mmCIF file of C-alpha atoms and ligand atoms in Angstrom:
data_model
loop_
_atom_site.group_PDB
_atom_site.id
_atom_site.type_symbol
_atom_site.label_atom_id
_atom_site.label_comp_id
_atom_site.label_asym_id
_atom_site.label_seq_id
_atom_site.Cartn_x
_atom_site.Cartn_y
_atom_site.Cartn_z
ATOM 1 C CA UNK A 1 0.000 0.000 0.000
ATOM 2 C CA UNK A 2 1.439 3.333 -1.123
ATOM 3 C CA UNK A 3 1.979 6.550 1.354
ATOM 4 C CA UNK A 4 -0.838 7.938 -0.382
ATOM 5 C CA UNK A 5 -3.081 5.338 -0.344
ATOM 6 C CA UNK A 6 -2.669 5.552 3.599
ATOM 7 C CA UNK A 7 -2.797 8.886 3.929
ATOM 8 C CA UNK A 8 -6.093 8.486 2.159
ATOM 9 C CA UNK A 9 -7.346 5.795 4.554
ATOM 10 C CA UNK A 10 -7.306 7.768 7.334
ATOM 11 C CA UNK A 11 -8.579 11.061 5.730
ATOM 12 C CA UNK A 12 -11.473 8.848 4.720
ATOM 13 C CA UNK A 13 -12.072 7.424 8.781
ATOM 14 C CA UNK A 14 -11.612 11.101 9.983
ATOM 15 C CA UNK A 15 -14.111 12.228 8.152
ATOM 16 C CA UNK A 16 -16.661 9.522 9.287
ATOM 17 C CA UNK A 17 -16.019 9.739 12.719
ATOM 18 C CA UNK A 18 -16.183 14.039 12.259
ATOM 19 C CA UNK A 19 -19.453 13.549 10.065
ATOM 20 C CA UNK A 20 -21.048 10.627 10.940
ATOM 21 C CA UNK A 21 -19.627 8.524 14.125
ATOM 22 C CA UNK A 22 -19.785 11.308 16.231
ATOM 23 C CA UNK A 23 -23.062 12.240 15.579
ATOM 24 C CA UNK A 24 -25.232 12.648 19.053
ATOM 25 C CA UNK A 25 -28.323 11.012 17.813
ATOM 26 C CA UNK A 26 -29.892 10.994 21.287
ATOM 27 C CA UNK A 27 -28.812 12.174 24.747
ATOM 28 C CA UNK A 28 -25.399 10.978 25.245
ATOM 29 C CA UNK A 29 -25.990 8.279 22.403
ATOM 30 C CA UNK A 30 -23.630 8.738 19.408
ATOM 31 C CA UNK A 31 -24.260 7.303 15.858
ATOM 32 C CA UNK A 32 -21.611 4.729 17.031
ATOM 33 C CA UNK A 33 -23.671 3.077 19.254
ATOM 34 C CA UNK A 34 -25.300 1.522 16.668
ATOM 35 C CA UNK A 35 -22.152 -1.431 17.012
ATOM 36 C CA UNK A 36 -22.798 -1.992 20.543
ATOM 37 C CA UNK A 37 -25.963 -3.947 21.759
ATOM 38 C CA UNK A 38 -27.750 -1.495 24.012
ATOM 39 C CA UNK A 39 -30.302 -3.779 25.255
ATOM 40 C CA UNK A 40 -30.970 -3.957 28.863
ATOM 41 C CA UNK A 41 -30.942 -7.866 28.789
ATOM 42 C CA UNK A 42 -26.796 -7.322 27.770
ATOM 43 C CA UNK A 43 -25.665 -4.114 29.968
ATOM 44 C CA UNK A 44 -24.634 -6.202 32.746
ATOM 45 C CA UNK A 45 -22.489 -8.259 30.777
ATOM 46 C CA UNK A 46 -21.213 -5.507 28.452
ATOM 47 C CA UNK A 47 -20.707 -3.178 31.554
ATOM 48 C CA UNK A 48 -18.142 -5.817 33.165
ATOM 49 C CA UNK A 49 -15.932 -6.249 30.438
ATOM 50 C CA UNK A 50 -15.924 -2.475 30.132
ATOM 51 C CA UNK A 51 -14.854 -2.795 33.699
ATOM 52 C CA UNK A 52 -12.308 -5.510 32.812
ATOM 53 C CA UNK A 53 -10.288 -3.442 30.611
ATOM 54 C CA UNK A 54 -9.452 -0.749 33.236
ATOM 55 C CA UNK A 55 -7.809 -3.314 35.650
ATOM 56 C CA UNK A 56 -4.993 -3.936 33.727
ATOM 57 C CA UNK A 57 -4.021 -0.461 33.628
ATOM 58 C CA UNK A 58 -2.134 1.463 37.024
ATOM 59 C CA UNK A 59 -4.869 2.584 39.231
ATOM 60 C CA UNK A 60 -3.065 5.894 39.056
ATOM 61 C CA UNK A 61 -0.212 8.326 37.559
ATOM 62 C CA UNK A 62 0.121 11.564 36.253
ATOM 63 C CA UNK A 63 -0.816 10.756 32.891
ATOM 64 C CA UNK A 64 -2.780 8.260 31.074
ATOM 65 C CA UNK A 65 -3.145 7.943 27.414
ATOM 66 C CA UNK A 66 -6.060 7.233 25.488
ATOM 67 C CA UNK A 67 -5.166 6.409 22.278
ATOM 68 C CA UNK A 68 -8.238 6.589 19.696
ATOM 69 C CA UNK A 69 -10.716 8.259 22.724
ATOM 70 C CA UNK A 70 -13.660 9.625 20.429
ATOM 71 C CA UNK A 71 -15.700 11.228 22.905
ATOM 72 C CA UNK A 72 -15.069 8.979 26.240
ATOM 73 C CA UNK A 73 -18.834 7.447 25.141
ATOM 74 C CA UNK A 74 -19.441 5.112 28.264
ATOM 75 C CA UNK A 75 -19.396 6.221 31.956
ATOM 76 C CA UNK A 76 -17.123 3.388 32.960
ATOM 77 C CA UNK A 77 -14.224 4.375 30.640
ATOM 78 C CA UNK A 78 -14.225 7.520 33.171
ATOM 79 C CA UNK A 79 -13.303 4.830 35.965
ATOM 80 C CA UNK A 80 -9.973 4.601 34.160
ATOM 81 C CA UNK A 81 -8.479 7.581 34.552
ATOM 82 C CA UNK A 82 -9.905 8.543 37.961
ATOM 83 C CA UNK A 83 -6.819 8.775 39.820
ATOM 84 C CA UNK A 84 -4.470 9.912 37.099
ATOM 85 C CA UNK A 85 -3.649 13.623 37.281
ATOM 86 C CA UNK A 86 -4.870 14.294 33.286
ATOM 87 C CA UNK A 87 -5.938 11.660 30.492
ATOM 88 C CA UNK A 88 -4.556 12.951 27.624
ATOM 89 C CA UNK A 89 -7.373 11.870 24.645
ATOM 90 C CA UNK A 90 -5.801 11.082 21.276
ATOM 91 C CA UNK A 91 -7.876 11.202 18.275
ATOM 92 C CA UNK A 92 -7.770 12.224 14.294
ATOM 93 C CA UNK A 93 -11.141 13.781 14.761
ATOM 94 C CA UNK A 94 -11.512 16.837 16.318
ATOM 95 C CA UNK A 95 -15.201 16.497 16.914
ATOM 96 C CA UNK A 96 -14.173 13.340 18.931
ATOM 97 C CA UNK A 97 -12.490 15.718 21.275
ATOM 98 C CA UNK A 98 -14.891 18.840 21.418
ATOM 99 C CA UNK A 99 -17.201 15.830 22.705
ATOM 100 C CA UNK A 100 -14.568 14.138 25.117
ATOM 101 C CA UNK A 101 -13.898 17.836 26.564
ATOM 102 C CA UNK A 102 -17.074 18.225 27.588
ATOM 103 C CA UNK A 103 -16.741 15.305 29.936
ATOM 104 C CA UNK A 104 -13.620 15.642 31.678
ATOM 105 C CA UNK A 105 -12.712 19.419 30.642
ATOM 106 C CA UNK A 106 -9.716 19.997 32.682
ATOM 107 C CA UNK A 107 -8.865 16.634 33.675
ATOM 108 C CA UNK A 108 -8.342 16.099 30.020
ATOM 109 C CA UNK A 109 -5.321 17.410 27.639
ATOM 110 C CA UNK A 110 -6.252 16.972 23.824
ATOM 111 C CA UNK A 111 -4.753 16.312 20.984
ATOM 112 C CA UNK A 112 -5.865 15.773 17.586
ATOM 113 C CA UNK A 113 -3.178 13.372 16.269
ATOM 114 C CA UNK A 114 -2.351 9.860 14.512
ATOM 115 C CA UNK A 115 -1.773 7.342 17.289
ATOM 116 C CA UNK A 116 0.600 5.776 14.413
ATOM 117 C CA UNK A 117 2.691 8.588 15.031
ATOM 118 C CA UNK A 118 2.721 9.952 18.463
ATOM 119 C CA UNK A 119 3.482 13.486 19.118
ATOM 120 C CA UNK A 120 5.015 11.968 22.542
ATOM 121 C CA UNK A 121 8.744 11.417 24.034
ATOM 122 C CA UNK A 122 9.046 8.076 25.204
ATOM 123 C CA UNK A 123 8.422 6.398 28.705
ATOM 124 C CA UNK A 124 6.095 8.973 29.336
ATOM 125 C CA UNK A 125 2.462 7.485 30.576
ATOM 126 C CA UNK A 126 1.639 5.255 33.094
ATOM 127 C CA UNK A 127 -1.470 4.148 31.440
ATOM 128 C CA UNK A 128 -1.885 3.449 27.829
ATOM 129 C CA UNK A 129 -5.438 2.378 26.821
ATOM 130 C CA UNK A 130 -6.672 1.909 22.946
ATOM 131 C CA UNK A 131 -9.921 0.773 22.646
ATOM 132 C CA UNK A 132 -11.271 -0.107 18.934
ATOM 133 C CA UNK A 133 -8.782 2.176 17.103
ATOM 134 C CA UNK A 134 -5.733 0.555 15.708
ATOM 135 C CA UNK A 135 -8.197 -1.140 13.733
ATOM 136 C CA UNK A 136 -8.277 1.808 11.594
ATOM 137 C CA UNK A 137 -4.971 1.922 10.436
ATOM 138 C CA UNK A 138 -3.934 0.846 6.674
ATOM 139 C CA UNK A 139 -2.716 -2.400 7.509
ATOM 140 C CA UNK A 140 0.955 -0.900 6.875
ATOM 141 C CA UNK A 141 0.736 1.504 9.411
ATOM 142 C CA UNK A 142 -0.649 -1.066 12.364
ATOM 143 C CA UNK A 143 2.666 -2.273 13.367
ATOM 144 C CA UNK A 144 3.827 1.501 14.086
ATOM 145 C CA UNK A 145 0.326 1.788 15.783
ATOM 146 C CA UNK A 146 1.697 -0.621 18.350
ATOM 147 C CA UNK A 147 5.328 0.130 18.629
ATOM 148 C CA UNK A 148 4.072 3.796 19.331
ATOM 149 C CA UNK A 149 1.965 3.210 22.637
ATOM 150 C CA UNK A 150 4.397 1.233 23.414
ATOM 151 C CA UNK A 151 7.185 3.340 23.410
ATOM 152 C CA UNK A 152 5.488 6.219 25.268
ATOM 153 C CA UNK A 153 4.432 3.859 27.790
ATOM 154 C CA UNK A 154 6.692 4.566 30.883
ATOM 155 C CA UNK A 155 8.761 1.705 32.096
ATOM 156 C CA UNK A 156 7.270 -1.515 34.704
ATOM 157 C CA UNK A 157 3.747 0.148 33.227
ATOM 158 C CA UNK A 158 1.214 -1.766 31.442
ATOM 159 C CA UNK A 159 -0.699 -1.011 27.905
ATOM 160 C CA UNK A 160 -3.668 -2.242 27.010
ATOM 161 C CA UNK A 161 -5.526 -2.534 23.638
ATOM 162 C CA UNK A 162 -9.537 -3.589 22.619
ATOM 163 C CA UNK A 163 -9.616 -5.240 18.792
ATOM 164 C CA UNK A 164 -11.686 -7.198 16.839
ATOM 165 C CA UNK A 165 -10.556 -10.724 15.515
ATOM 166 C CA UNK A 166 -10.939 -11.450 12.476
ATOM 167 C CA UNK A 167 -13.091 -14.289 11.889
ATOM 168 C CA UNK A 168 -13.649 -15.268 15.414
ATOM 169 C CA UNK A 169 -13.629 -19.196 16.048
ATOM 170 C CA UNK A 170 -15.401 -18.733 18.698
ATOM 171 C CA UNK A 171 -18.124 -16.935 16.241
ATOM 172 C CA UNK A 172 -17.564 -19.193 13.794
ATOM 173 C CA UNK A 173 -18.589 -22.138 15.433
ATOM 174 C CA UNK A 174 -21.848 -20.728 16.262
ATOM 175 C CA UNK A 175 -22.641 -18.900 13.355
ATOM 176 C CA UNK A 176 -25.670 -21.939 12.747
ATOM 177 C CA UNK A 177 -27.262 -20.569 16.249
ATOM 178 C CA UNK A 178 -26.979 -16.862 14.717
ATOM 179 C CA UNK A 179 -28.711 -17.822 11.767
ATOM 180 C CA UNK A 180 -31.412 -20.328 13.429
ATOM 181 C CA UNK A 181 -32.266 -17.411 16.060
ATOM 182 C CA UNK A 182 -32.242 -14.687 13.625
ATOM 183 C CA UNK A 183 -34.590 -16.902 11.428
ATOM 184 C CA UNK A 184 -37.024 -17.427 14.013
ATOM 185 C CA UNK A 185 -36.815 -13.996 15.667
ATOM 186 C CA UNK A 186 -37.920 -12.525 11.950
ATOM 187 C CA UNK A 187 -40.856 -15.293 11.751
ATOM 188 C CA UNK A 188 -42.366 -13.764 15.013
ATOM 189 C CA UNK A 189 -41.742 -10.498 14.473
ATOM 190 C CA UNK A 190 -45.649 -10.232 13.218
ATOM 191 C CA UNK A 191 -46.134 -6.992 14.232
ATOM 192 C CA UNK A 192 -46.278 -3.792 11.838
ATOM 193 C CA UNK A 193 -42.405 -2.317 10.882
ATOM 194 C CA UNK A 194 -42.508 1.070 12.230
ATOM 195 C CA UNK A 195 -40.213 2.417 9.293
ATOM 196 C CA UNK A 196 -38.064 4.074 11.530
ATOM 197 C CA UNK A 197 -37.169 0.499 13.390
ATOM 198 C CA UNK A 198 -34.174 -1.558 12.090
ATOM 199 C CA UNK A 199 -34.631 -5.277 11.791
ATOM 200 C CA UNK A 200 -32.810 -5.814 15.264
ATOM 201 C CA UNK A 201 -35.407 -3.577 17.096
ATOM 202 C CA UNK A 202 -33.399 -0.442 17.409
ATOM 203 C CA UNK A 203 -34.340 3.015 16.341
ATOM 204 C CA UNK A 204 -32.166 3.716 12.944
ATOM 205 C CA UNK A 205 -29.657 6.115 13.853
ATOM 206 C CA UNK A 206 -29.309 9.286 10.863
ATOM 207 C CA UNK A 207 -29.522 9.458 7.097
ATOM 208 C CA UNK A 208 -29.946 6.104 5.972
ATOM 209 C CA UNK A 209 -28.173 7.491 2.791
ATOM 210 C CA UNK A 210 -24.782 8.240 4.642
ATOM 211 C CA UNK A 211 -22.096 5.440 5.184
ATOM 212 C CA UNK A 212 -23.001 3.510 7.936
ATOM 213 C CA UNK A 213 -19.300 2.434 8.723
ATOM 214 C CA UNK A 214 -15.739 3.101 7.577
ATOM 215 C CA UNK A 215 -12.151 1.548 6.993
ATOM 216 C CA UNK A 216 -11.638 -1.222 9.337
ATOM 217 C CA UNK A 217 -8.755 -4.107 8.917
ATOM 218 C CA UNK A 218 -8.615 -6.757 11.774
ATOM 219 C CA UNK A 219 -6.455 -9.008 12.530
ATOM 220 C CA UNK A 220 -5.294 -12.771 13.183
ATOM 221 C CA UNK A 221 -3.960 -13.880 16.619
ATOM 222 C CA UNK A 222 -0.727 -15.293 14.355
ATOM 223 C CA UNK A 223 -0.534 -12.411 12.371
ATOM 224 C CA UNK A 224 -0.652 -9.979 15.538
ATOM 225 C CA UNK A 225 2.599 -12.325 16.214
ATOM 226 C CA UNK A 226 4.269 -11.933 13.199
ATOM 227 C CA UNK A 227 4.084 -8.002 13.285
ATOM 228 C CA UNK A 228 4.774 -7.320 16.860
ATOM 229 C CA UNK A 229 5.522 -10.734 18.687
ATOM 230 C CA UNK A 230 9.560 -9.741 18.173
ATOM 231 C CA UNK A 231 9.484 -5.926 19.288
ATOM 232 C CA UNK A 232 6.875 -6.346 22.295
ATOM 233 C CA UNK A 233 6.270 -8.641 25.135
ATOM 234 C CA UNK A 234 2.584 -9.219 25.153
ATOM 235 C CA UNK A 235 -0.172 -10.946 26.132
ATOM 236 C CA UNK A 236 -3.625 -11.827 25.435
ATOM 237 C CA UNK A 237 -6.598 -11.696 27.521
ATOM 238 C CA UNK A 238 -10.191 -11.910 26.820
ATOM 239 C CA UNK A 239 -12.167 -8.694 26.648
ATOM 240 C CA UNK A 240 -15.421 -9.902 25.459
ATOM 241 C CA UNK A 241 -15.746 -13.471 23.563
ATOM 242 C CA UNK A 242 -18.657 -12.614 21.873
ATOM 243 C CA UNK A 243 -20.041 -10.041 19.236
ATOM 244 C CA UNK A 244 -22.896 -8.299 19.008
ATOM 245 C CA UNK A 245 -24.433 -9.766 16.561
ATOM 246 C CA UNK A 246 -24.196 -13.112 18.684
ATOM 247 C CA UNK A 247 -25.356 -11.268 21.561
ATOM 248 C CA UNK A 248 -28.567 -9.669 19.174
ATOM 249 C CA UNK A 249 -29.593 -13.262 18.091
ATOM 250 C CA UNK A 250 -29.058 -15.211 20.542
ATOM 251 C CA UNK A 251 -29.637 -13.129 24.044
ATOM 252 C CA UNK A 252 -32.723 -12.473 24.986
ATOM 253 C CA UNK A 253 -34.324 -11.747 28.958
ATOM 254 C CA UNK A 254 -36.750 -14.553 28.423
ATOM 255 C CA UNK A 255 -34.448 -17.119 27.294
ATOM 256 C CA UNK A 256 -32.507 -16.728 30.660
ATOM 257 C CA UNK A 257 -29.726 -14.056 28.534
ATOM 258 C CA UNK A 258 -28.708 -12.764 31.663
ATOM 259 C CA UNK A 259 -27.665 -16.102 33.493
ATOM 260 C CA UNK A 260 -26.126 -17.093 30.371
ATOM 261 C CA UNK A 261 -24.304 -14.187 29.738
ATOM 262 C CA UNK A 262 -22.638 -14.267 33.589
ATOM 263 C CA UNK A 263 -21.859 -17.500 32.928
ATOM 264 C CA UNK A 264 -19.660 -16.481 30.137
ATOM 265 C CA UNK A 265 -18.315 -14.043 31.865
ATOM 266 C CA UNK A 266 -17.350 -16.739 34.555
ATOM 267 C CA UNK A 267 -16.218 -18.475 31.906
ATOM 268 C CA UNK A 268 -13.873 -16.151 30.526
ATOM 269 C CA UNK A 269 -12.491 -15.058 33.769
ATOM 270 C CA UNK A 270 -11.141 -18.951 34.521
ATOM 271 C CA UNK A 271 -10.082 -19.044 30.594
ATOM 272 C CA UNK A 272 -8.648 -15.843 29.932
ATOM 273 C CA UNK A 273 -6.110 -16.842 27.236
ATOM 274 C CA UNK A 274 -8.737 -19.635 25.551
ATOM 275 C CA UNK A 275 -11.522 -16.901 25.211
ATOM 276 C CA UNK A 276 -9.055 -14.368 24.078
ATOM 277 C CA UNK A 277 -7.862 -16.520 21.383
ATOM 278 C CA UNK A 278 -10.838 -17.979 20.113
ATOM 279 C CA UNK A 279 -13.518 -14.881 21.333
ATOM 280 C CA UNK A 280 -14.441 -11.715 19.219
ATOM 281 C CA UNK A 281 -12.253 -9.238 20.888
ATOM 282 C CA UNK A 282 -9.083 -9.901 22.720
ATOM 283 C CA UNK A 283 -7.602 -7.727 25.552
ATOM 284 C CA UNK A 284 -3.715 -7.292 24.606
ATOM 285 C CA UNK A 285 -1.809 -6.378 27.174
ATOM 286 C CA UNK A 286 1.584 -4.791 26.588
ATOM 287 C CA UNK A 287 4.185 -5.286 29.002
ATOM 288 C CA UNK A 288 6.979 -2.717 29.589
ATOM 289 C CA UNK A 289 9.523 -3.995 32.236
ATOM 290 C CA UNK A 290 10.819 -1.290 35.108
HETATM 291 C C1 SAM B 1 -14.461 2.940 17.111
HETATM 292 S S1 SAM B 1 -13.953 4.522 17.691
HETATM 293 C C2 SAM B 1 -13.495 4.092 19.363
HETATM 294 C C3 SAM B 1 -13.513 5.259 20.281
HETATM 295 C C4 SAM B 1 -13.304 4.913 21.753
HETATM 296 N N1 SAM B 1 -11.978 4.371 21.989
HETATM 297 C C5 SAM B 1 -14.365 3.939 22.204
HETATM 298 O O1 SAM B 1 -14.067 2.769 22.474
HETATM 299 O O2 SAM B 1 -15.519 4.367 22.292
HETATM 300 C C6 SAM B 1 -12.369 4.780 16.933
HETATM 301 C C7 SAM B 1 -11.762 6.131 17.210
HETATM 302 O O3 SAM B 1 -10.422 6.119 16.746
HETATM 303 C C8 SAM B 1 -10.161 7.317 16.056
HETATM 304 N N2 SAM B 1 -9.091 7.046 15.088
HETATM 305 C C9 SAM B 1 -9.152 6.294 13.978
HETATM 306 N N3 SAM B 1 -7.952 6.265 13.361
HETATM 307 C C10 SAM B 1 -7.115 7.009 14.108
HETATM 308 C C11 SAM B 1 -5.747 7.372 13.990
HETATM 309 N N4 SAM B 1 -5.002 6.950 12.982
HETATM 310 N N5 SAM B 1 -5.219 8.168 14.949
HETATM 311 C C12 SAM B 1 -5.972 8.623 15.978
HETATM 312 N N6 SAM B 1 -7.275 8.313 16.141
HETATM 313 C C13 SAM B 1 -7.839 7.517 15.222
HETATM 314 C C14 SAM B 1 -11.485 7.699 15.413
HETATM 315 O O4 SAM B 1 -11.545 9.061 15.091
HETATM 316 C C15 SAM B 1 -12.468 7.282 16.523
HETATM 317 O O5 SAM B 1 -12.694 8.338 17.418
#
């Protein structure tokens, strides 16, 4: 992939997230949402493996990074940076960060930048946390997207980073239940399509005519290896084994969704490394020594 090419990538996922992603569409709710599953039936789960995240990071410091912020969307990602002195949000869209600043305001520092290409010295933070992001980069660039949180990341501190797999086998194993459930779900829905309702239930979020998503490129857990297994000591965790569209189909409060979903949770706490692996998103931890 050319310079240009790149260059063009990201101009293209800026623009989304300034247009589009960033788009309040209710209170609080941004046209992003519209990945997550907001259902009641899946907050406890989802809200735990928000929690999850922040407890690999140092409970406090004077700075923690947040690489990729957009606009701090969910209370608990304000648990992270509690007890640091500033959390210094990161992102190529400035809208992200009008949005972000008007939750922390001056607990926050921001800085419109490319988290392949830090505007940092090194060993600086004592929290790095990337949620969702590095999955933005032109697949050239995702290997500096790494190397660069970790080389601001101060010494004996931990990183951590939120992706999707690619092709989950987790996901892929149960794809059949997906499609069964989905099947049935659209045979009883009988009642009249508001046209304003999405097949999943949810109220459609903006101009159905604008792009509903941008430039994404996820990953392998070999391939992850291959780019930064010799530069980084890392490790993978499981953030959430499951994606929402498994979670749409399948979960539901009168098909006992919210015992099942804490027993996955169980689950993935006694299996980290299995559910990280084979699960939708993995929890990589990056490991500077002191
Ligand atoms: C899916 S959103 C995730 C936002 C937030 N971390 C969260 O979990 O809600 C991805 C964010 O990364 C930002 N982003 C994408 N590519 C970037 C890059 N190269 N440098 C900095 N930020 C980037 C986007 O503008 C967007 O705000």
């Amino acid at each position: 992939m050319s310079a240009n090419n790149a260059q063009e990538i990201k101009q293209q996922v800026q623009s989304f997230y300034n247009r589009i992603g960033w788009q309040e569409v209710s209170e609080g709710v941004y046209q992003n949402a519209r990945f997550e599953d907001l259902r009641p039936v899946s907050s406890e789960y989802i809200h735990r493996c928000h929690i999850r995240a922040g407890t690999f990071l140092a409970k406090t410091g004077h700075y923690l990074l947040d690489a990729g912020s957009g606009p701090i969307q969910y209370p608990e990602y304000l648990l992270y940076s509690e007890d640091y002195d500033y959390r210094v949000c990161v992102d190529i869209s400035p809208v992200a960060l009008f949005e972000a600043r008007r939750r922390i305001g001056t607990n926050g520092l921001y800085v419109v930048a490319d988290v392949s290409a830090l505007p940092f010295t090194g060993n600086i933070f004592d929290g790095v946390i990337s949620l969702h992001t590095l999955h933005h980069l032109p697949e050239s660039n995702q290997q500096d997207g790494y190397l660069e949180l970790w080389r601001v990341l101060a010494p004996g501190k931990q990183a951590v980073v939120v992706n999707g797999w690619t092709d989950a086998p987790l996901m892929r194993r149960y794809d059949w239940l997906v499609r069964i459930a989905t099947c049935l779900m659209n045979r009883m829905r009988h009642r009249k399509v508001d046209p304003n309702t999405t097949h999943s239930g949810e109220k459609s979020m903006g101009n159905p005519k604008e792009p509903v998503s941008t430039y994404v490129q996820k990953f392998t857990p070999e391939r992850l290896k291959q780019m930064i297994g010799e530069h980084i000591p890392y490790e993978i965790r499981c953030w959430r084994s499951v994606s929402v569209r498994f979670l749409r189909a399948v979960i539901h409060p009168k098909l006992a969704g919210r015992l099942i979903l804490r027993l996955l949770y169980r689950l993935e706490e006694v299996f980290p490394y299995y559910f990280g692996v084979v699960g939708q998103y993995p929890l990589i931890i990056l490991k500077k020594s002191g």
